[in-house]
CSV table of C-alpha atoms in Angstrom, one decimal:
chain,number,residue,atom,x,y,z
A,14,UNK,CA,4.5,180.4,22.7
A,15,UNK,CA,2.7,178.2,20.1
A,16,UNK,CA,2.1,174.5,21.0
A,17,UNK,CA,3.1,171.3,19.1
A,18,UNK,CA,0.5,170.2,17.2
A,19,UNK,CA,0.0,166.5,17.7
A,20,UNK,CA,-1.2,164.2,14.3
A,21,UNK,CA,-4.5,162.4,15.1
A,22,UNK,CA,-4.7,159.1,16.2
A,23,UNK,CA,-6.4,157.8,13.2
A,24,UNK,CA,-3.3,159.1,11.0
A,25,UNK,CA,-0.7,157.2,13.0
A,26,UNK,CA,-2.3,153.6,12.5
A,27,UNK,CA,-2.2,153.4,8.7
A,28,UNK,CA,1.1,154.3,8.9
A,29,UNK,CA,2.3,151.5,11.0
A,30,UNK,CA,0.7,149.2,9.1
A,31,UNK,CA,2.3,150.3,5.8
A,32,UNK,CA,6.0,149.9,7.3
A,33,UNK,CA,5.1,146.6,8.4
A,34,UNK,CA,3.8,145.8,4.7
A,35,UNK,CA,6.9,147.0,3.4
A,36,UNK,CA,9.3,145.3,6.0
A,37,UNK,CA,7.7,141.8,4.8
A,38,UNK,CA,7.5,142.4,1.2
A,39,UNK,CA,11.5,143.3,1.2
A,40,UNK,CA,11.9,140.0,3.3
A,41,UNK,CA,9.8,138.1,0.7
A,42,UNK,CA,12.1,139.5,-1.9
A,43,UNK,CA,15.5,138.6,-0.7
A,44,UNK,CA,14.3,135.3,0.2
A,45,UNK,CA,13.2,134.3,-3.0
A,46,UNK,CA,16.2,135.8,-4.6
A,47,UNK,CA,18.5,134.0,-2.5
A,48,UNK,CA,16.7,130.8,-3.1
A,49,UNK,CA,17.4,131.4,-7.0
A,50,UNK,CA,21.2,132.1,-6.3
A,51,UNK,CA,21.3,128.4,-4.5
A,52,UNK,CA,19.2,126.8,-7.3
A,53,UNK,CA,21.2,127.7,-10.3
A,54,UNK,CA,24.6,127.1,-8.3
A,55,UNK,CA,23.2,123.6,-7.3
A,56,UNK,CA,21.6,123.2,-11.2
A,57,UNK,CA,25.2,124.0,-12.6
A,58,UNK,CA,26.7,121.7,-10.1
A,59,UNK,CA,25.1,118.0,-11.2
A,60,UNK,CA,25.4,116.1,-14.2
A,61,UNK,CA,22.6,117.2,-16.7
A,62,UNK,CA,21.8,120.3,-14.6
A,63,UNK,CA,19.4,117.6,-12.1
A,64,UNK,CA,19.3,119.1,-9.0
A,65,UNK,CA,19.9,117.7,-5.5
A,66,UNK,CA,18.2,117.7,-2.4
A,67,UNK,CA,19.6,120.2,-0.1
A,68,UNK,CA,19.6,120.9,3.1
A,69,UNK,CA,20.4,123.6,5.8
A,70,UNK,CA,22.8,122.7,8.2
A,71,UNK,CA,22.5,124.6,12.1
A,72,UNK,CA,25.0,127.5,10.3
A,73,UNK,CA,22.4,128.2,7.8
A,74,UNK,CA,24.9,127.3,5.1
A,75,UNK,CA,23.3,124.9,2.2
A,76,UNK,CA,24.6,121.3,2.3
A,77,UNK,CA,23.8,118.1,-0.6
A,78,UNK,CA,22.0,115.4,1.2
A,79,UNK,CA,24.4,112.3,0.3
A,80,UNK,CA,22.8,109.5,-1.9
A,81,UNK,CA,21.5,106.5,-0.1
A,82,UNK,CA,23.3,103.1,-0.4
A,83,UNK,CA,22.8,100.7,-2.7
A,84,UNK,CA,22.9,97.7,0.3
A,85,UNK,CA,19.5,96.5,-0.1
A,86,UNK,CA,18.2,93.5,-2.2
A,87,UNK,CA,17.7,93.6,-6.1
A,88,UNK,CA,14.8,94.6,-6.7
A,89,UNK,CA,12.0,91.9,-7.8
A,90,UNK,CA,11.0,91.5,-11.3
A,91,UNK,CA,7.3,90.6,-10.9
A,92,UNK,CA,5.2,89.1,-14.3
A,93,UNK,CA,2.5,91.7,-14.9
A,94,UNK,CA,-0.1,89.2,-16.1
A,95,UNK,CA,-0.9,86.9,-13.3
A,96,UNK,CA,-4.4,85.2,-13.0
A,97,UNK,CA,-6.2,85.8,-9.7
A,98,UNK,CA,-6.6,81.8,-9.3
A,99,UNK,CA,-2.9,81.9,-9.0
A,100,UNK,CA,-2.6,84.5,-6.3
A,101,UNK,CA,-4.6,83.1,-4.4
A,102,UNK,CA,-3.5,79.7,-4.5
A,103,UNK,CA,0.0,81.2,-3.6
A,104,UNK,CA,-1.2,83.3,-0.8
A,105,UNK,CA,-3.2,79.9,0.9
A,106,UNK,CA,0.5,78.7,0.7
A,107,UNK,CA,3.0,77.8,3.6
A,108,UNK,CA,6.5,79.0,2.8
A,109,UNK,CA,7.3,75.0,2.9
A,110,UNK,CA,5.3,74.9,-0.3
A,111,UNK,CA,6.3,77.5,-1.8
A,112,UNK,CA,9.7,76.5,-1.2
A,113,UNK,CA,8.9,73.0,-2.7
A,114,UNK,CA,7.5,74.5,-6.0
A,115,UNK,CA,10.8,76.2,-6.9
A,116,UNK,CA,12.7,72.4,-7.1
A,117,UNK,CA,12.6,70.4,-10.6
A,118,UNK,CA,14.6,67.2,-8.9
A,119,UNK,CA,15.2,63.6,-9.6
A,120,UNK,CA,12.3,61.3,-8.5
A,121,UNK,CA,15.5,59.4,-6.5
A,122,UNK,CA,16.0,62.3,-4.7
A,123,UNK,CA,12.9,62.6,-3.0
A,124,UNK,CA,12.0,58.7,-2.2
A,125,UNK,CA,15.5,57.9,-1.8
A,126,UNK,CA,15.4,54.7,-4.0
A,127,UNK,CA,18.8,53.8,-6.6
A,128,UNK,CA,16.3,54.0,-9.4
A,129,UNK,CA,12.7,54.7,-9.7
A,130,UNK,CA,10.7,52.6,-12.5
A,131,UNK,CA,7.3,53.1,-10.7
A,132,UNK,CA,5.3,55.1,-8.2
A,133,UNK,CA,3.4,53.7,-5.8
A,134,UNK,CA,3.2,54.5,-1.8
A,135,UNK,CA,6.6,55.7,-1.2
A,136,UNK,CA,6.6,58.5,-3.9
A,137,UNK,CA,3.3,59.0,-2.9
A,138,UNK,CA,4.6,59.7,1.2
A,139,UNK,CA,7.6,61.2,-0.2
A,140,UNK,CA,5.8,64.2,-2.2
A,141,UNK,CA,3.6,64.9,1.0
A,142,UNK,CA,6.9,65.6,2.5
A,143,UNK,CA,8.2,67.2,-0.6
A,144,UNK,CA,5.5,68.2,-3.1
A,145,UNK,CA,7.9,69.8,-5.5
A,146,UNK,CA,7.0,71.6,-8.5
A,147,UNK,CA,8.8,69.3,-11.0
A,148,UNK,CA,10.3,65.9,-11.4
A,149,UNK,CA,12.8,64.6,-14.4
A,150,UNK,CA,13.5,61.5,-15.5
A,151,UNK,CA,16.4,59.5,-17.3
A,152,UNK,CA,17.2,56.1,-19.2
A,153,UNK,CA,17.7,54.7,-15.7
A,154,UNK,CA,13.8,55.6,-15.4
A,155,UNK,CA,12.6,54.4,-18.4
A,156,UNK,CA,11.9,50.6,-18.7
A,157,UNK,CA,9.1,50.2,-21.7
A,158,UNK,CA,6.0,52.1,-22.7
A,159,UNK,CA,3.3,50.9,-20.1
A,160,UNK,CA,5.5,51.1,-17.0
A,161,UNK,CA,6.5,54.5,-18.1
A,162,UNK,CA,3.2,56.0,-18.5
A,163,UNK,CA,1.8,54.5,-15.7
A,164,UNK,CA,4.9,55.8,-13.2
A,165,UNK,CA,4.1,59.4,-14.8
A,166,UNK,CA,0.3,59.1,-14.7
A,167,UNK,CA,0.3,58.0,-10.8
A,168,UNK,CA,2.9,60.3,-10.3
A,169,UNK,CA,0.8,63.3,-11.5
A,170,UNK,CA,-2.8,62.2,-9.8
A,171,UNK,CA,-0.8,62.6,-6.2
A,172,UNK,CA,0.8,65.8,-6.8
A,173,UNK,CA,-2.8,66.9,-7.9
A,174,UNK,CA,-4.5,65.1,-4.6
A,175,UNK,CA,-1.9,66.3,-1.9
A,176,UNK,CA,-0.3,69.8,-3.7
A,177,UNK,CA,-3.9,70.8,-5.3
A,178,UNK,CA,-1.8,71.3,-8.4
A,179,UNK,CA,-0.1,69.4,-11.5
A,180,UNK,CA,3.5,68.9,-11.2
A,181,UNK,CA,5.9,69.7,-13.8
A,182,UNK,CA,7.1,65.8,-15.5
A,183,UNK,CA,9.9,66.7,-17.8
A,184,UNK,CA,12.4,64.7,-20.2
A,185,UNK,CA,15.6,65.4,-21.8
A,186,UNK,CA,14.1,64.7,-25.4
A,187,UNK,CA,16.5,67.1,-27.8
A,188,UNK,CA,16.2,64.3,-30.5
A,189,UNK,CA,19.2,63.1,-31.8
A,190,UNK,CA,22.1,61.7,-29.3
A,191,UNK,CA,20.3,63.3,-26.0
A,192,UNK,CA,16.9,61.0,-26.8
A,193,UNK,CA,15.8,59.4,-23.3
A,194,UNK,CA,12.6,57.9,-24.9
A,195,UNK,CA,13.9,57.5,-28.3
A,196,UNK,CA,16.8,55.9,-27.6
A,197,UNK,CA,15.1,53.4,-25.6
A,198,UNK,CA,14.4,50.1,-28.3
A,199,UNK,CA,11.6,49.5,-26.6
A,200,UNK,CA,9.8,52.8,-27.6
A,201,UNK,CA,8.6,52.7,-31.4
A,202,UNK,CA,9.2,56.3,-32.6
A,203,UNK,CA,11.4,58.0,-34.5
A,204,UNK,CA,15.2,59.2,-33.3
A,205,UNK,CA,16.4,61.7,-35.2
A,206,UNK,CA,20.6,61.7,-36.3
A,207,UNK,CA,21.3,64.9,-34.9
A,208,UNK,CA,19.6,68.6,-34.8
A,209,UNK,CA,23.2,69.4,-36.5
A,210,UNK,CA,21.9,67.6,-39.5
A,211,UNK,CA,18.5,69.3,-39.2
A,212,UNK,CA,20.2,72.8,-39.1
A,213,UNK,CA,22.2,71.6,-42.3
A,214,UNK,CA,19.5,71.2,-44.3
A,215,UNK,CA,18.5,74.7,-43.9
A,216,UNK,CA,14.6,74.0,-43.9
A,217,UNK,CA,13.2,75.3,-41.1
A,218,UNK,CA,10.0,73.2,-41.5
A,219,UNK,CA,12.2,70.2,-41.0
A,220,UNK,CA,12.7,71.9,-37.4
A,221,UNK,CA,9.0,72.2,-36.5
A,222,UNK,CA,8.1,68.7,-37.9
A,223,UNK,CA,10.9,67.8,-35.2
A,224,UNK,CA,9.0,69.5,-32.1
A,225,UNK,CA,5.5,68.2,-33.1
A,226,UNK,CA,6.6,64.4,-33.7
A,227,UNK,CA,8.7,65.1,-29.9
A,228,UNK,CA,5.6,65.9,-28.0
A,229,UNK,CA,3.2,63.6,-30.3
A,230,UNK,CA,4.7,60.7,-27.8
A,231,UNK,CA,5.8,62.7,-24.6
A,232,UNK,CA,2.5,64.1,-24.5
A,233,UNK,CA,0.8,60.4,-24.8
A,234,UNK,CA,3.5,59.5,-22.3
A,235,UNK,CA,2.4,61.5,-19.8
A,236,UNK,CA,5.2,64.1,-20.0
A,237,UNK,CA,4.4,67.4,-19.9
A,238,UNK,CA,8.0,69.2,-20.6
A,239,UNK,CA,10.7,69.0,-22.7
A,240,UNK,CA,14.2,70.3,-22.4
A,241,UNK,CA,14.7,71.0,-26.2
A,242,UNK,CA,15.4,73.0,-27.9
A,243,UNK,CA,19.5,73.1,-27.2
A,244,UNK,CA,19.8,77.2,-29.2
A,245,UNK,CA,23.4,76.5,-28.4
A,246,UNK,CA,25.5,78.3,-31.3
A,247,UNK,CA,29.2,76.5,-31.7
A,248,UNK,CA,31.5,79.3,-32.3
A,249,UNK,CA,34.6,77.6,-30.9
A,250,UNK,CA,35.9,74.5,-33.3
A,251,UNK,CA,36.8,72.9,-29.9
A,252,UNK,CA,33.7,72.2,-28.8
A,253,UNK,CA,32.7,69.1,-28.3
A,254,UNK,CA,30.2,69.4,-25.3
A,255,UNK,CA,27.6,70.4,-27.7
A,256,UNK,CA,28.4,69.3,-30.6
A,257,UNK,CA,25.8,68.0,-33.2
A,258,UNK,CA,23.1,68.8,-30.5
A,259,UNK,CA,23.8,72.3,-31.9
A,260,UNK,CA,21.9,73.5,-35.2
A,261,UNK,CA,25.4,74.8,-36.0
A,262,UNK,CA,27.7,77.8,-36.3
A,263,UNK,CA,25.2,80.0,-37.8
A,264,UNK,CA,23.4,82.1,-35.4
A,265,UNK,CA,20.6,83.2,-37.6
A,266,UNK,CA,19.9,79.7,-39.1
A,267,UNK,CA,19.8,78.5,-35.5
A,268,UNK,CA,17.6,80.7,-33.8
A,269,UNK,CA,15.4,80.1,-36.8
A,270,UNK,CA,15.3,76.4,-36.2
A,271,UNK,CA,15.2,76.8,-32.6
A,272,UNK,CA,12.0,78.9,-32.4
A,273,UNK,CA,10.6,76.5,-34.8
A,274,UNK,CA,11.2,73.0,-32.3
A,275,UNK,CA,9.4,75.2,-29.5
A,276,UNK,CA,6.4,76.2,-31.5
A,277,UNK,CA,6.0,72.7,-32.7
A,278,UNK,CA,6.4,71.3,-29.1
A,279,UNK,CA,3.9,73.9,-27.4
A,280,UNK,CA,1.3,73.8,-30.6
A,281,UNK,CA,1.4,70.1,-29.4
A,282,UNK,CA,0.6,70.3,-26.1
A,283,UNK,CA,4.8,70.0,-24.0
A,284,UNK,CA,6.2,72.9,-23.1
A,285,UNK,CA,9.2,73.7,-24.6
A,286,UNK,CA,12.9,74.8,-22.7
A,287,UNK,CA,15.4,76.9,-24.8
A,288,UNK,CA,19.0,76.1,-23.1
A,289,UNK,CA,21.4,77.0,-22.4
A,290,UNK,CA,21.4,81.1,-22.0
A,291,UNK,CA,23.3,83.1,-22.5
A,292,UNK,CA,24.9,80.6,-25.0
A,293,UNK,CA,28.4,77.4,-24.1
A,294,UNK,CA,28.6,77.0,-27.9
A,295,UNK,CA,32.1,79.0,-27.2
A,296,UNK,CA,33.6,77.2,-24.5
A,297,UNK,CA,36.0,73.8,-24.7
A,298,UNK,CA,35.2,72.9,-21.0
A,299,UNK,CA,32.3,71.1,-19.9
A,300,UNK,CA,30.6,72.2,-17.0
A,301,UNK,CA,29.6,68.7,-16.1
A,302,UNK,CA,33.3,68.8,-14.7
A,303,UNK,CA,34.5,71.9,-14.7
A,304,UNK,CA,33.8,75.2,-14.7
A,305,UNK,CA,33.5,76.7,-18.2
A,306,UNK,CA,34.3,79.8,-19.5
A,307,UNK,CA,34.3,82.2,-22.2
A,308,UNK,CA,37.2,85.3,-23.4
A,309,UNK,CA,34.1,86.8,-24.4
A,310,UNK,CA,32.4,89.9,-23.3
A,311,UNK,CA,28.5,89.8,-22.3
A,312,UNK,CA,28.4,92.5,-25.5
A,313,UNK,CA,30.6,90.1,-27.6
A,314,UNK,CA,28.3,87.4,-26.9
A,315,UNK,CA,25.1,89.4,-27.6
A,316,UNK,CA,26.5,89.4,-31.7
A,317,UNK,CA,26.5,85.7,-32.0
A,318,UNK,CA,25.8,83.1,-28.8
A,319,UNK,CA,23.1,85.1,-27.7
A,320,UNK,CA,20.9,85.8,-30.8
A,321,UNK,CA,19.1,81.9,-30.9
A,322,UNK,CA,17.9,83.3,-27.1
A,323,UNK,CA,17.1,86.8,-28.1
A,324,UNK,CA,14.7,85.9,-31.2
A,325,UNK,CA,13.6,82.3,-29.7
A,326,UNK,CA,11.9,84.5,-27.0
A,327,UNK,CA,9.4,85.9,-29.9
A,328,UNK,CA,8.6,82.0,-30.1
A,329,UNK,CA,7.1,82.8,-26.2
A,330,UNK,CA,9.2,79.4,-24.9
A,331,UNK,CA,7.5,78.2,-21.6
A,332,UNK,CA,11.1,78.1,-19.9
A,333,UNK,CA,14.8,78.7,-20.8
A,334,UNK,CA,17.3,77.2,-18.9
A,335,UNK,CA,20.5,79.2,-17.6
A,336,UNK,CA,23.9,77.4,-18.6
A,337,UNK,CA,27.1,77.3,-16.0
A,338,UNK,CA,29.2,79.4,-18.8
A,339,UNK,CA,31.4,81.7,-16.5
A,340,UNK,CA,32.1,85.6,-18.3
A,341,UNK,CA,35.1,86.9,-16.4
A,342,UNK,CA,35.3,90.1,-18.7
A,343,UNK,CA,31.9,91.3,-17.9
A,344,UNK,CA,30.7,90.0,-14.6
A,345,UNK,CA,34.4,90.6,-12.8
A,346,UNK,CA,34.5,87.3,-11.1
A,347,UNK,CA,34.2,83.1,-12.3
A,348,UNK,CA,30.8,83.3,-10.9
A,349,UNK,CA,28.4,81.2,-13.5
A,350,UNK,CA,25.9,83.1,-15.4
A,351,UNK,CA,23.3,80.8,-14.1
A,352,UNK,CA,23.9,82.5,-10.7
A,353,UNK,CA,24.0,85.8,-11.8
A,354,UNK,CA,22.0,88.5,-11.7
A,355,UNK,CA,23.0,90.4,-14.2
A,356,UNK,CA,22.6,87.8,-16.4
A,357,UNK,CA,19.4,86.1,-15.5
A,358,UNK,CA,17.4,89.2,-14.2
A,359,UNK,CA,19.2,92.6,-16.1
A,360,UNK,CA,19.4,91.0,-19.7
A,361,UNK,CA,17.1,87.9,-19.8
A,362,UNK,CA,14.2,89.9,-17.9
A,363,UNK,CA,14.6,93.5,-18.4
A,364,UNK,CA,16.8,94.2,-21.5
A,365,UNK,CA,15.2,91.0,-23.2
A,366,UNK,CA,11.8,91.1,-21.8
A,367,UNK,CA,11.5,87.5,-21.1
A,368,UNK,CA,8.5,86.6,-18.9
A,369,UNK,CA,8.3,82.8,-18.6
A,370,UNK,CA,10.2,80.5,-16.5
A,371,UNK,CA,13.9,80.9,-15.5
A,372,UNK,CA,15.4,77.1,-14.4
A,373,UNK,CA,19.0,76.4,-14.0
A,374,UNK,CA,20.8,73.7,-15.9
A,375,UNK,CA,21.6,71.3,-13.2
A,376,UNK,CA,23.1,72.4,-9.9
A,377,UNK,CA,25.2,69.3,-9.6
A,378,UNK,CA,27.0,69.8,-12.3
A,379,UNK,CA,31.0,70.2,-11.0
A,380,UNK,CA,31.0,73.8,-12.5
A,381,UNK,CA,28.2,74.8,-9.6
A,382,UNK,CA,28.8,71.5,-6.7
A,383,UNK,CA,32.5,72.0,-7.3
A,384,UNK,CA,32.5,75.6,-5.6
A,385,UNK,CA,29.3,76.4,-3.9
A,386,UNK,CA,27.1,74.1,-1.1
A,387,UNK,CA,23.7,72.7,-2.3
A,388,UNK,CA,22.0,75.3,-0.5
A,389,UNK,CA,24.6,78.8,-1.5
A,390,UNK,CA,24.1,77.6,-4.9
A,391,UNK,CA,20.7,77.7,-4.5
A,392,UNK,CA,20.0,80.9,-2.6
A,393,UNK,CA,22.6,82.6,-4.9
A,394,UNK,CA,20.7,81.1,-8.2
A,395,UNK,CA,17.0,82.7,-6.7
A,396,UNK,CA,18.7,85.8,-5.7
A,397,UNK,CA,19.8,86.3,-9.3
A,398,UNK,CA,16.6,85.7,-10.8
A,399,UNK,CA,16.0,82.1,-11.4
A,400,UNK,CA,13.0,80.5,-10.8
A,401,UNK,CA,13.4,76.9,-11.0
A,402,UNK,CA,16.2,75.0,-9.0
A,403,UNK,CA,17.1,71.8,-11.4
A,404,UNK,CA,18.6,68.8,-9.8
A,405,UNK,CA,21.0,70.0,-6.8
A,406,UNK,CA,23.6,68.1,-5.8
A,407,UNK,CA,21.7,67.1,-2.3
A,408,UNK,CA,18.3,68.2,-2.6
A,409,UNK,CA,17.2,67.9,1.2
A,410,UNK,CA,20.0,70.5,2.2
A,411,UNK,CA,19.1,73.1,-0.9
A,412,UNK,CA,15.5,73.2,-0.3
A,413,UNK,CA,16.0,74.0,4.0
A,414,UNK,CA,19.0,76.4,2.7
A,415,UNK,CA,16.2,78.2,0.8
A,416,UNK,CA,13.8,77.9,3.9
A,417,UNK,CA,16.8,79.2,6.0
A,418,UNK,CA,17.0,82.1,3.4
A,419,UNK,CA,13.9,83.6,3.9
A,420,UNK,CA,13.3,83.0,7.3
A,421,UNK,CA,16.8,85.2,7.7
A,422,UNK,CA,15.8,87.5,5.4
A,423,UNK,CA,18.4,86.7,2.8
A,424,UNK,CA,15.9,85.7,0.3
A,425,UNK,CA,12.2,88.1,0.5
A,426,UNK,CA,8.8,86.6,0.7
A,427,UNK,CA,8.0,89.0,-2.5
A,428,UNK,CA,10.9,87.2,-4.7
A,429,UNK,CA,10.1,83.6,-3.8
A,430,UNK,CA,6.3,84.5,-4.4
A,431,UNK,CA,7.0,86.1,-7.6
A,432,UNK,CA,8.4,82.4,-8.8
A,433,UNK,CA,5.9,80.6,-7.3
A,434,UNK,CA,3.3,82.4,-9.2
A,435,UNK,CA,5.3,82.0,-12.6
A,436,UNK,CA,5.0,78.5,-11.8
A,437,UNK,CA,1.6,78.0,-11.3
A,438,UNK,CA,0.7,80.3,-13.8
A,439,UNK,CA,2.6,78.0,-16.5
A,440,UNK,CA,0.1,75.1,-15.1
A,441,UNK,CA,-3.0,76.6,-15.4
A,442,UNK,CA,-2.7,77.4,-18.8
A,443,UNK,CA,-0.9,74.3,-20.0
A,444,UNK,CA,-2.1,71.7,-17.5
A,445,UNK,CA,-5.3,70.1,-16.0
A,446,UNK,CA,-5.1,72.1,-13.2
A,447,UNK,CA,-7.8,71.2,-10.2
């Protein structure tokens, strides 16, 4: 009987190792072809063939991982050029300061006096309490040439010796009817009739003649802002808010003139404030007692009210200021574009580009104080994009409503520090700054 031959040892080994090769290569294959079948399938199944993040649930079967919430803040439109001086300043900062810096207010509302014609130890004591980034002043402020520079000249040297920078001393000078300076007899300069009559002559030199002979006496005043030029448009016969502060129903011809009063105010030394974004030349109501509001659409608004704002920004203007004009169609609510976000921060910031400073028309106007608190009106106004808080209605009880803000986490360190730098960024380059 013949015997089984056995194979050798070393013939069996290669063997085994060649099925195992083959078992993982087949593996590797269907793995990878799978893989395509759930890619195409999920490639086919999203808007522009995008795919999703998937996920493997303990079934094996391939699930979409469901897109995160939008429940977090807006995020925070930071300036891309900001001076290292300036960071650093604002990082030495307490959020107190900070907080200060983001108010323009009435010198009353800080010293607590009926009317303040000079500044001496009170306002002195009253901006180490409050050193807040700007202060405006009105006929009720304005006695004669000598006591007004001097209020404004002391006024300055103890914001520079207690805040280590200059504070912001602004005027409504539009020339015209709205002429705090001008239209005070004892001033010897010239008031113009209206910027309505500017725009009708058509000569857009006229306009820049207008901001250079402006800040040839705020500047030698002591004033250091203007809130002029009004870009206002008037497409709605019934307005008589504006008026003849407007250059007039043509939105061209007025954002011509426009950009022309803020280059002849900043080539002269006073920064210039375009108002009032995103345009009330359309409404009948004033916001000084009402709310006011526009049939228009945001889009609507972009073809005529908005174009004075759109082409004054190639002027660079050191700030515009945000008008109480509610926009039902486009923002769904009466909310006023000055506290909105996608007015201030979506068009003015990212659609227009606009990189200077953001301030509110006044916050105790009735269209803002008549619905919101000092300090909502506030904290909704920063959250939108502003940067510069102008006159609310009780300025003690904004500013700690913007303290309480960030200490809840309502408002972020990182937006009220983006302000802050905007701020003192606009001093440095305009102002004696220490």
């Amino acid at each position: 009987m013949n015997k089984k031959r056995k194979s050798p040892l070393w013939m069996l080994v290669p063997m085994g190792v060649i099925i195992v090769v083959l078992s993982i290569v087949l593996i590797v294959i269907t793995l990878k072809s799978g893989n395509q079948r759930i890619e195409t399938a999920s490639a086919l199944g999203t808007p522009g063939g995008e795919k999703e993040e998937e996920s493997v649930d303990a079934a094996g079967s391939v699930q979409a991982e469901p897109e995160a919430a939008d429940t977090g803040p807006a995020q925070v439109y930071v300036s891309p050029d900001v001076p290292q001086k300036v960071k650093d300043k604002v990082k030495s900062m307490s959020l107190e300061e900070k907080a200060a810096q983001l108010f323009f207010v009435t010198p009353e509302a800080i010293t607590q006096v009926d009317a303040a014609t000079v500044a001496g130890e009170d306002t002195k004591k009253a901006y180490e309490q409050y050193p807040v980034g700007g202060i405006i002043y009105f006929s009720r402020n304005i006695q004669g040439p000598d006591q007004l520079k001097e209020m404004l000249s002391k006024t300055q040297n103890y914001a520079k010796e207690i805040a280590g920078v200059p504070v912001f001393l602004g005027v409504d000078e539009e020339g015209g009817e709205v002429s705090r300076v001008a239209g005070n007899k004892n001033f010897s300069v010239t008031r113009y009739e209206s910027m309505r009559a500017i725009g009708d002559s058509r000569d857009t030199s006229q306009a820049y003649d207008v901001g250079k002979n402006l800040a040839s006496y705020l500047k030698e005043i002591g004033f250091n802002i203007d809130f002029a030029p009004d870009a206002d448009v008037i497409t709605n016969s019934g307005n008589t808010v504006i008026g003849d502060r407007s250059f007039g129903e043509d939105p061209q011809l007025t954002a011509d003139m426009a950009a022309q009063v803020v280059r002849g105010l900043q080539d002269n030394g006073v920064s210039a404030c375009l108002k009032h974004f995103p345009g009330l030349g359309g409404t009948v109501e004033d916001s000084h007692e009402e709310r006011a509001y526009t049939d228009k659409t945001l889009e609507e608004m972009e073809q005529e009210e908005m174009i004075p704002f759109i082409e004054g920004i190639k002027a660079e203007p050191d700030l515009i200021m945000a008008g109480h004009i509610s926009i039902p169609k486009s923002l769904g609510d009466d909310t006023p574009a000055s506290l909105s976000e996608k007015v201030l921060t979506g068009l003015l910031r990212d659609k227009y580009g606009y990189d200077g400073l953001i301030i509110t028309d006044a916050l105790d106007m009735k269209a803002v104080s008549g619905v919101y608190s000092p300090a909502e009106a506030s904290v909704k106004a920063l959250q939108a994009g502003a940067d510069m808080l102008l006159m609310p209605e009780d300025f003690k009880a904004a500013y700690r409503g913007v303290l309480d803000a960030v200490r809840s986490g309502d408002l972020s360190q990182e937006r009220i520090d983006a302000s802050v730098e905007r701020i003192l960024r606009l001093k440095m380059k305009n102002y004696d700054y220490p």
